[in-house]
Amino acid sequence: MRKSKIDVSNYRNPLLKNIFLLEFNFEESKKSVDELMRNIEEWKYSYINLIPPKITSNYEIRYEKLNFTPTDKVGDFVEKKVDMEIMIDKIYQSLKKILENLNNQELDFFDMFYYNRMSEAIIGERLRVGHTQLLHIKQSCIIKIALGLEKAVRI
């Protein structure tokens, strides 16, 4: 068995090939991902028991959940809130699994663009890539997320 001295852990889940990306309507797929991220922004403040997945500095995806067991289901309001929290929890778990399939550049892009709301110019500087490579990272990241959510729009 041949042992390689090259660390390939940084190359897991490579960027999607450009030819594959051309099979999708990027703008429509991005709208679905943007809508989910807008909802997550609202849910962060409306449902404080649920915290969206976080990306740690060593590229681990961490999902935290406070133990919540509904004990009093009196009234429609409480029941709707509990049902909504269950639905949001499922979405967060799906997002965590999707983020685990992104590579480091895509995770950085996702974290900076959606969680920290940085501009693409700043993201390009931080990732040390040019406009063309940043566009490839962005498209690969968003299409992978849209595919995972089953909201990718094929041409």
PDB file of C-alpha atoms in Angstrom:
ATOM      1  CA  MET A   1       0.000   0.000   0.000  1.00  0.00           C
ATOM      2  CA  ARG A   2       1.405   3.355  -1.048  1.00  0.00           C
ATOM      3  CA  LYS A   3       1.382   6.149   1.473  1.00  0.00           C
ATOM      4  CA  SER A   4       1.020   9.669   0.184  1.00  0.00           C
ATOM      5  CA  LYS A   5       2.613  12.614   1.913  1.00  0.00           C
ATOM      6  CA  ILE A   6      -0.024  14.925   0.493  1.00  0.00           C
ATOM      7  CA  ASP A   7      -2.839  15.922   2.838  1.00  0.00           C
ATOM      8  CA  VAL A   8      -6.032  15.520   0.830  1.00  0.00           C
ATOM      9  CA  SER A   9      -8.439  16.403   3.646  1.00  0.00           C
ATOM     10  CA  ASN A  10      -8.716  19.969   2.305  1.00  0.00           C
ATOM     11  CA  TYR A  11      -9.804  18.629  -1.094  1.00  0.00           C
ATOM     12  CA  ARG A  12     -12.856  16.701   0.030  1.00  0.00           C
ATOM     13  CA  ASN A  13     -16.016  17.468  -1.870  1.00  0.00           C
ATOM     14  CA  PRO A  14     -14.432  19.496  -4.668  1.00  0.00           C
ATOM     15  CA  LEU A  15     -16.209  22.367  -6.378  1.00  0.00           C
ATOM     16  CA  LEU A  16     -18.824  21.289  -8.895  1.00  0.00           C
ATOM     17  CA  LYS A  17     -17.539  21.272 -12.467  1.00  0.00           C
ATOM     18  CA  ASN A  18     -18.595  24.182 -14.663  1.00  0.00           C
ATOM     19  CA  ILE A  19     -20.226  21.816 -17.178  1.00  0.00           C
ATOM     20  CA  PHE A  20     -22.449  20.447 -14.383  1.00  0.00           C
ATOM     21  CA  LEU A  21     -23.303  23.942 -13.126  1.00  0.00           C
ATOM     22  CA  LEU A  22     -24.560  24.844 -16.612  1.00  0.00           C
ATOM     23  CA  GLU A  23     -27.377  22.297 -16.177  1.00  0.00           C
ATOM     24  CA  PHE A  24     -29.016  24.533 -13.558  1.00  0.00           C
ATOM     25  CA  ASN A  25     -30.725  27.899 -13.596  1.00  0.00           C
ATOM     26  CA  PHE A  26     -28.449  29.544 -11.040  1.00  0.00           C
ATOM     27  CA  GLU A  27     -30.604  32.635 -10.445  1.00  0.00           C
ATOM     28  CA  GLU A  28     -33.762  30.619  -9.687  1.00  0.00           C
ATOM     29  CA  SER A  29     -31.861  28.159  -7.477  1.00  0.00           C
ATOM     30  CA  LYS A  30     -30.250  31.081  -5.622  1.00  0.00           C
ATOM     31  CA  LYS A  31     -33.689  32.604  -4.950  1.00  0.00           C
ATOM     32  CA  SER A  32     -34.695  29.415  -3.095  1.00  0.00           C
ATOM     33  CA  VAL A  33     -31.526  29.453  -0.985  1.00  0.00           C
ATOM     34  CA  ASP A  34     -31.877  33.197  -0.313  1.00  0.00           C
ATOM     35  CA  GLU A  35     -35.476  32.689   0.823  1.00  0.00           C
ATOM     36  CA  LEU A  36     -34.399  29.939   3.231  1.00  0.00           C
ATOM     37  CA  MET A  37     -31.655  32.156   4.648  1.00  0.00           C
ATOM     38  CA  ARG A  38     -34.125  35.045   5.104  1.00  0.00           C
ATOM     39  CA  ASN A  39     -36.407  32.661   6.999  1.00  0.00           C
ATOM     40  CA  ILE A  40     -33.490  31.481   9.147  1.00  0.00           C
ATOM     41  CA  GLU A  41     -32.681  35.115   9.973  1.00  0.00           C
ATOM     42  CA  GLU A  42     -36.258  35.606  11.179  1.00  0.00           C
ATOM     43  CA  TRP A  43     -36.368  32.264  13.032  1.00  0.00           C
ATOM     44  CA  LYS A  44     -33.187  33.143  14.942  1.00  0.00           C
ATOM     45  CA  TYR A  45     -35.114  35.822  16.775  1.00  0.00           C
ATOM     46  CA  SER A  46     -38.596  34.293  16.817  1.00  0.00           C
ATOM     47  CA  TYR A  47     -37.651  30.817  18.033  1.00  0.00           C
ATOM     48  CA  ILE A  48     -34.767  31.278  20.446  1.00  0.00           C
ATOM     49  CA  ASN A  49     -34.756  27.605  21.471  1.00  0.00           C
ATOM     50  CA  LEU A  50     -33.416  26.759  18.013  1.00  0.00           C
ATOM     51  CA  ILE A  51     -29.977  27.877  16.876  1.00  0.00           C
ATOM     52  CA  PRO A  52     -28.980  27.467  13.200  1.00  0.00           C
ATOM     53  CA  PRO A  53     -25.916  25.337  12.374  1.00  0.00           C
ATOM     54  CA  LYS A  54     -22.602  27.113  12.912  1.00  0.00           C
ATOM     55  CA  ILE A  55     -19.323  26.734  11.062  1.00  0.00           C
ATOM     56  CA  THR A  56     -16.385  26.551  13.478  1.00  0.00           C
ATOM     57  CA  SER A  57     -12.917  27.889  12.729  1.00  0.00           C
ATOM     58  CA  ASN A  58     -11.686  24.357  11.942  1.00  0.00           C
ATOM     59  CA  TYR A  59     -14.546  23.780   9.461  1.00  0.00           C
ATOM     60  CA  GLU A  60     -16.703  21.577  11.655  1.00  0.00           C
ATOM     61  CA  ILE A  61     -20.438  22.015  11.408  1.00  0.00           C
ATOM     62  CA  ARG A  62     -21.989  22.318  14.833  1.00  0.00           C
ATOM     63  CA  TYR A  63     -25.697  22.249  15.483  1.00  0.00           C
ATOM     64  CA  GLU A  64     -26.895  23.197  18.947  1.00  0.00           C
ATOM     65  CA  LYS A  65     -30.346  22.577  20.246  1.00  0.00           C
ATOM     66  CA  LEU A  66     -31.745  23.320  23.635  1.00  0.00           C
ATOM     67  CA  ASN A  67     -33.726  20.417  25.008  1.00  0.00           C
ATOM     68  CA  PHE A  68     -37.301  21.408  24.497  1.00  0.00           C
ATOM     69  CA  THR A  69     -40.157  19.133  25.408  1.00  0.00           C
ATOM     70  CA  PRO A  70     -43.591  20.628  25.148  1.00  0.00           C
ATOM     71  CA  THR A  71     -45.567  19.907  28.309  1.00  0.00           C
ATOM     72  CA  ASP A  72     -48.529  22.242  27.941  1.00  0.00           C
ATOM     73  CA  LYS A  73     -50.353  22.228  24.604  1.00  0.00           C
ATOM     74  CA  VAL A  74     -53.158  24.500  25.694  1.00  0.00           C
ATOM     75  CA  GLY A  75     -54.451  26.680  22.934  1.00  0.00           C
ATOM     76  CA  ASP A  76     -53.844  26.940  19.218  1.00  0.00           C
ATOM     77  CA  PHE A  77     -50.976  29.390  19.635  1.00  0.00           C
ATOM     78  CA  VAL A  78     -48.833  26.997  21.643  1.00  0.00           C
ATOM     79  CA  GLU A  79     -49.615  24.095  19.327  1.00  0.00           C
ATOM     80  CA  LYS A  80     -48.721  26.111  16.214  1.00  0.00           C
ATOM     81  CA  LYS A  81     -45.508  27.328  17.832  1.00  0.00           C
ATOM     82  CA  VAL A  82     -44.478  23.781  18.760  1.00  0.00           C
ATOM     83  CA  ASP A  83     -45.287  22.500  15.255  1.00  0.00           C
ATOM     84  CA  MET A  84     -43.288  25.354  13.748  1.00  0.00           C
ATOM     85  CA  GLU A  85     -40.310  24.601  16.013  1.00  0.00           C
ATOM     86  CA  ILE A  86     -40.408  20.949  14.958  1.00  0.00           C
ATOM     87  CA  MET A  87     -40.453  21.980  11.272  1.00  0.00           C
ATOM     88  CA  ILE A  88     -37.597  24.465  11.782  1.00  0.00           C
ATOM     89  CA  ASP A  89     -35.591  21.841  13.659  1.00  0.00           C
ATOM     90  CA  LYS A  90     -35.918  19.468  10.686  1.00  0.00           C
ATOM     91  CA  ILE A  91     -34.767  22.206   8.302  1.00  0.00           C
ATOM     92  CA  TYR A  92     -31.766  23.002  10.529  1.00  0.00           C
ATOM     93  CA  GLN A  93     -30.816  19.322  10.650  1.00  0.00           C
ATOM     94  CA  SER A  94     -31.038  19.137   6.839  1.00  0.00           C
ATOM     95  CA  LEU A  95     -28.942  22.296   6.496  1.00  0.00           C
ATOM     96  CA  LYS A  96     -26.321  20.824   8.830  1.00  0.00           C
ATOM     97  CA  LYS A  97     -26.035  17.714   6.638  1.00  0.00           C
ATOM     98  CA  ILE A  98     -25.815  19.847   3.502  1.00  0.00           C
ATOM     99  CA  LEU A  99     -23.093  22.062   4.983  1.00  0.00           C
ATOM    100  CA  GLU A 100     -21.072  18.962   5.886  1.00  0.00           C
ATOM    101  CA  ASN A 101     -20.853  18.224   2.137  1.00  0.00           C
ATOM    102  CA  LEU A 102     -19.334  21.595   1.255  1.00  0.00           C
ATOM    103  CA  ASN A 103     -15.588  22.079   0.976  1.00  0.00           C
ATOM    104  CA  ASN A 104     -13.655  24.688   2.961  1.00  0.00           C
ATOM    105  CA  GLN A 105     -13.928  27.429   0.331  1.00  0.00           C
ATOM    106  CA  GLU A 106     -17.679  26.895  -0.012  1.00  0.00           C
ATOM    107  CA  LEU A 107     -18.113  26.881   3.772  1.00  0.00           C
ATOM    108  CA  ASP A 108     -16.164  30.131   4.030  1.00  0.00           C
ATOM    109  CA  PHE A 109     -18.275  31.671   1.271  1.00  0.00           C
ATOM    110  CA  PHE A 110     -21.524  30.517   2.925  1.00  0.00           C
ATOM    111  CA  ASP A 111     -20.455  31.788   6.341  1.00  0.00           C
ATOM    112  CA  MET A 112     -19.252  35.165   5.075  1.00  0.00           C
ATOM    113  CA  PHE A 113     -22.079  35.748   2.573  1.00  0.00           C
ATOM    114  CA  TYR A 114     -25.139  34.482   4.442  1.00  0.00           C
ATOM    115  CA  TYR A 115     -24.221  34.590   8.134  1.00  0.00           C
ATOM    116  CA  ASN A 116     -21.944  37.656   8.187  1.00  0.00           C
ATOM    117  CA  ARG A 117     -23.426  39.493   5.176  1.00  0.00           C
ATOM    118  CA  MET A 118     -20.088  40.451   3.649  1.00  0.00           C
ATOM    119  CA  SER A 119     -19.863  41.780   0.116  1.00  0.00           C
ATOM    120  CA  GLU A 120     -18.455  39.582  -2.627  1.00  0.00           C
ATOM    121  CA  ALA A 121     -15.462  41.920  -2.987  1.00  0.00           C
ATOM    122  CA  ILE A 122     -14.487  41.410   0.654  1.00  0.00           C
ATOM    123  CA  ILE A 123     -15.123  37.657   0.414  1.00  0.00           C
ATOM    124  CA  GLY A 124     -12.839  37.465  -2.635  1.00  0.00           C
ATOM    125  CA  GLU A 125     -10.092  39.280  -0.720  1.00  0.00           C
ATOM    126  CA  ARG A 126     -10.461  37.033   2.331  1.00  0.00           C
ATOM    127  CA  LEU A 127     -10.456  33.866   0.223  1.00  0.00           C
ATOM    128  CA  ARG A 128      -7.591  35.279  -1.868  1.00  0.00           C
ATOM    129  CA  VAL A 129      -9.294  34.454  -5.159  1.00  0.00           C
ATOM    130  CA  GLY A 130     -10.177  36.479  -8.212  1.00  0.00           C
ATOM    131  CA  HIS A 131     -13.651  37.297  -9.486  1.00  0.00           C
ATOM    132  CA  THR A 132     -13.877  34.248 -11.773  1.00  0.00           C
ATOM    133  CA  GLN A 133     -12.856  31.781  -9.064  1.00  0.00           C
ATOM    134  CA  LEU A 134     -15.166  33.471  -6.535  1.00  0.00           C
ATOM    135  CA  LEU A 135     -18.069  33.130  -8.973  1.00  0.00           C
ATOM    136  CA  HIS A 136     -17.282  29.410  -9.354  1.00  0.00           C
ATOM    137  CA  ILE A 137     -17.158  28.945  -5.558  1.00  0.00           C
ATOM    138  CA  LYS A 138     -20.427  30.866  -5.152  1.00  0.00           C
ATOM    139  CA  GLN A 139     -22.259  28.893  -7.826  1.00  0.00           C
ATOM    140  CA  SER A 140     -20.953  25.554  -6.565  1.00  0.00           C
ATOM    141  CA  CYS A 141     -21.922  26.392  -2.974  1.00  0.00           C
ATOM    142  CA  ILE A 142     -25.413  27.582  -3.813  1.00  0.00           C
ATOM    143  CA  ILE A 143     -26.189  24.753  -6.244  1.00  0.00           C
ATOM    144  CA  LYS A 144     -25.026  22.154  -3.683  1.00  0.00           C
ATOM    145  CA  ILE A 145     -27.309  23.705  -1.063  1.00  0.00           C
ATOM    146  CA  ALA A 146     -30.234  23.936  -3.507  1.00  0.00           C
ATOM    147  CA  LEU A 147     -29.696  20.292  -4.520  1.00  0.00           C
ATOM    148  CA  GLY A 148     -29.663  19.239  -0.871  1.00  0.00           C
ATOM    149  CA  LEU A 149     -32.899  21.125  -0.248  1.00  0.00           C
ATOM    150  CA  GLU A 150     -34.366  19.671  -3.478  1.00  0.00           C
ATOM    151  CA  LYS A 151     -34.940  23.213  -4.748  1.00  0.00           C
ATOM    152  CA  ALA A 152     -32.361  23.313  -7.544  1.00  0.00           C
ATOM    153  CA  VAL A 153     -33.931  24.440 -10.824  1.00  0.00           C
ATOM    154  CA  ARG A 154     -32.681  22.567 -13.888  1.00  0.00           C
ATOM    155  CA  ILE A 155     -32.638  24.235 -17.287  1.00  0.00           C
TER     156      ILE A 155
END
